[in-house]
Coordinates of C-alpha atoms in Angstrom, one line a residue:
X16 CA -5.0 1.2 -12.8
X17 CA -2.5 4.0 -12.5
X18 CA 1.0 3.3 -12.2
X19 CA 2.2 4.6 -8.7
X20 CA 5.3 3.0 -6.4
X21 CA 4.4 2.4 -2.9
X22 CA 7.1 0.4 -1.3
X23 CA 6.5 -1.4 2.3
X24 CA 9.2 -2.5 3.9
X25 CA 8.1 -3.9 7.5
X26 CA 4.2 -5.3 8.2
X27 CA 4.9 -5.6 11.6
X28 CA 4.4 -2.6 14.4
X29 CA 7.4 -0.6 14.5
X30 CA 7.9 -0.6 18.1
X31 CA 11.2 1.5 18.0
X32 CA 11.1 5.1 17.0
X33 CA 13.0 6.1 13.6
X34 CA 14.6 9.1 12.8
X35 CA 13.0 10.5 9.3
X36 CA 16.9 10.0 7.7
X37 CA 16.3 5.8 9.5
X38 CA 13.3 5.6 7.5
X39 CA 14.8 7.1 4.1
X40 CA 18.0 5.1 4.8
X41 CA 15.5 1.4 5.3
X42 CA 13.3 2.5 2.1
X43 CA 16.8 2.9 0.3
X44 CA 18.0 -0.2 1.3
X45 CA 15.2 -2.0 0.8
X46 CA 14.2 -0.7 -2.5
X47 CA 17.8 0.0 -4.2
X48 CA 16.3 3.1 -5.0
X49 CA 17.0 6.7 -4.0
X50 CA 14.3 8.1 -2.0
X51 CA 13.2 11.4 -3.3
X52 CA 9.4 13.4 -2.5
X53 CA 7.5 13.5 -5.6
X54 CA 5.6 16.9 -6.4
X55 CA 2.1 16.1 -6.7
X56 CA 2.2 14.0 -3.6
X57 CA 1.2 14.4 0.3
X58 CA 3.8 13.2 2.9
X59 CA 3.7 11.9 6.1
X60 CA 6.1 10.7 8.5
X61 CA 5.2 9.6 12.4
X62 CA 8.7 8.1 14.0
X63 CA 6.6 5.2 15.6
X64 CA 5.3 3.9 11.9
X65 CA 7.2 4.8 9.2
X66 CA 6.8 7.1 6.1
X67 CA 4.5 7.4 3.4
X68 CA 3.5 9.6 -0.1
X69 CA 0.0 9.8 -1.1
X70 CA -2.0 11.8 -3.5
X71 CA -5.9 11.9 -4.2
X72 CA -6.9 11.2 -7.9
X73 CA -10.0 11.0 -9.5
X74 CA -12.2 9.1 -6.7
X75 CA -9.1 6.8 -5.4
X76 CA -6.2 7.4 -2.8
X77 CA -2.7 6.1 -4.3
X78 CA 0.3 5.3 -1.8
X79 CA 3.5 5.9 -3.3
X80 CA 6.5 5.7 -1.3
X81 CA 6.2 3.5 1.9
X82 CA 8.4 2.5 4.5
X83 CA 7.7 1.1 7.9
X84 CA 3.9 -0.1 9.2
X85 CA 1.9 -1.4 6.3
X86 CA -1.1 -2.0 8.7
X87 CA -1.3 1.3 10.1
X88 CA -0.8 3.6 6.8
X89 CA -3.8 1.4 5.3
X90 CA -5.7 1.6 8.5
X91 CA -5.3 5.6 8.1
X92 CA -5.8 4.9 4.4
X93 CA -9.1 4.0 4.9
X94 CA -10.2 7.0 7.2
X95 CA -9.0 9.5 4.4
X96 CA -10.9 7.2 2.0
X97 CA -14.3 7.6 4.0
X98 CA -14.0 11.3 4.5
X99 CA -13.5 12.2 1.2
X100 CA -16.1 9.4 0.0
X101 CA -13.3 7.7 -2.0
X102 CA -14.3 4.0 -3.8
X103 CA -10.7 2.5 -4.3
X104 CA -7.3 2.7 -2.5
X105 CA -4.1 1.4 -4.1
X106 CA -0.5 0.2 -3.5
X107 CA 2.6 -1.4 -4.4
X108 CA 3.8 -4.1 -2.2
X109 CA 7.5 -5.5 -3.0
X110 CA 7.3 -8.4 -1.1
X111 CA 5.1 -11.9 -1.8
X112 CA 1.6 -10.9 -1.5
X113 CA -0.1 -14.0 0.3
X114 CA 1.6 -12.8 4.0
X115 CA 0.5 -9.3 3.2
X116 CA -3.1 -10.4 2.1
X117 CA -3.5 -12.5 5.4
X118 CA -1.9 -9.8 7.9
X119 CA -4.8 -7.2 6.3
X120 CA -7.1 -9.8 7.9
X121 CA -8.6 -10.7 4.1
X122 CA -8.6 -14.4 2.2
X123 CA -7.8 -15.4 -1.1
X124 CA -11.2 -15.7 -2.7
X125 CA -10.0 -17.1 -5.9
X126 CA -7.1 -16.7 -7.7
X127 CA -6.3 -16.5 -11.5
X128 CA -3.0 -17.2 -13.6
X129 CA -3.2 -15.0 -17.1
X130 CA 0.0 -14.5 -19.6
X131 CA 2.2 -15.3 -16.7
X132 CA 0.8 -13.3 -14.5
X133 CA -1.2 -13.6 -10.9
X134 CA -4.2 -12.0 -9.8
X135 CA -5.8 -12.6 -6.3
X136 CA -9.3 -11.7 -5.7
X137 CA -10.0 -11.1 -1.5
X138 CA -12.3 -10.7 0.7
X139 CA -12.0 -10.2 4.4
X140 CA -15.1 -10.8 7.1
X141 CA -16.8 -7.7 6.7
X142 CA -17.0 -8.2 3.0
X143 CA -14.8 -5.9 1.8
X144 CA -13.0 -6.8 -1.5
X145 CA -8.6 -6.6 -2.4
X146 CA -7.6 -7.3 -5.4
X147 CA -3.5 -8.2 -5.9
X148 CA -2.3 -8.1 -9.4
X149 CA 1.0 -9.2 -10.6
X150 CA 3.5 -6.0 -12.1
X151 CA 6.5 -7.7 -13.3
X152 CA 8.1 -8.7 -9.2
X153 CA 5.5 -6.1 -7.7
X154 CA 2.3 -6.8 -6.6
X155 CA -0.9 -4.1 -6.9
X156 CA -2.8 -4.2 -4.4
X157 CA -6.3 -2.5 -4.6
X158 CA -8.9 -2.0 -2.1
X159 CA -12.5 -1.2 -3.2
X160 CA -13.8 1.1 -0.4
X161 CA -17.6 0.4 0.7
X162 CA -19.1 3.8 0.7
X163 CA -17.3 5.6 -2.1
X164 CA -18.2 7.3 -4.5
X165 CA -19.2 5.6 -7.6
X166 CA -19.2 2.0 -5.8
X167 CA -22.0 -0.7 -5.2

């Protein structure tokens, strides 16, 4: 996996629009980390869902810094995935893994404990696969895109 920070802060709809500076300010709290765009990396910011770095590697799509709608930026992740014929899509989450794995609409499919470390294997109705692996307090989450290149 490649090391990349994508922070989410909020799974819910942001229903109230945020400045850009908001969003910065909410990433910053949350993360105790000063916000800063990386060179390498596309940005996006839409005041009704947050703020988001990505960059297109190899045949994944890595989010980096995140902040506001965790459903829509994957949602969105998934159409850049498909029109570039990507096979993997990967994030950071901050927070415990099990609300995020179950608001993506995906269920643990097995689970495995390895030098103090978890790993959750997923798998939502349509069959598509998440895997969540421990990083020190960080969970990776990685989404194997049906349709990719170089994927079954």
């Amino acid at each position: 996996l490649s090391c990349h920070r994508c922070h989410n802060i909020n799974l819910r709809t942001i229903h109230m629009r945020k400045t850009l500076e908001e969003y910065i300010q909410m990433y910053e709290k949350h993360t105790k980390e000063k916000f800063q765009f990386n060179t390498g990396f596309s940005f996006f910011y839409e005041p009704e869902h947050g703020l988001c770095e990505y960059k297109i590697e190899d045949t994944g799509l890595y989010f980096w810094q995140m902040c506001g709608d965790l459903k829509y930026w994957v949602d969105i992740g998934y159409k850049v995935c498909q029109q570039f014929e990507l096979s993997s899509m990967s994030a950071y989450i901050l927070r415990k893994p099990k609300p995020f794995i179950r608001a993506l609409g995906f269920k643990i499919d097995s689970e495995e404990y390895k030098d103090g470390y978890r790993r959750y294997h997923c798998i939502n109705k349509a069959g598509e696969k998440l895997t969540a692996t421990q990083y020190g307090k960080k969970y990776i989450f990685v989404w194997r895109i049906r349709g990719g290149k170089n994927n079954e």
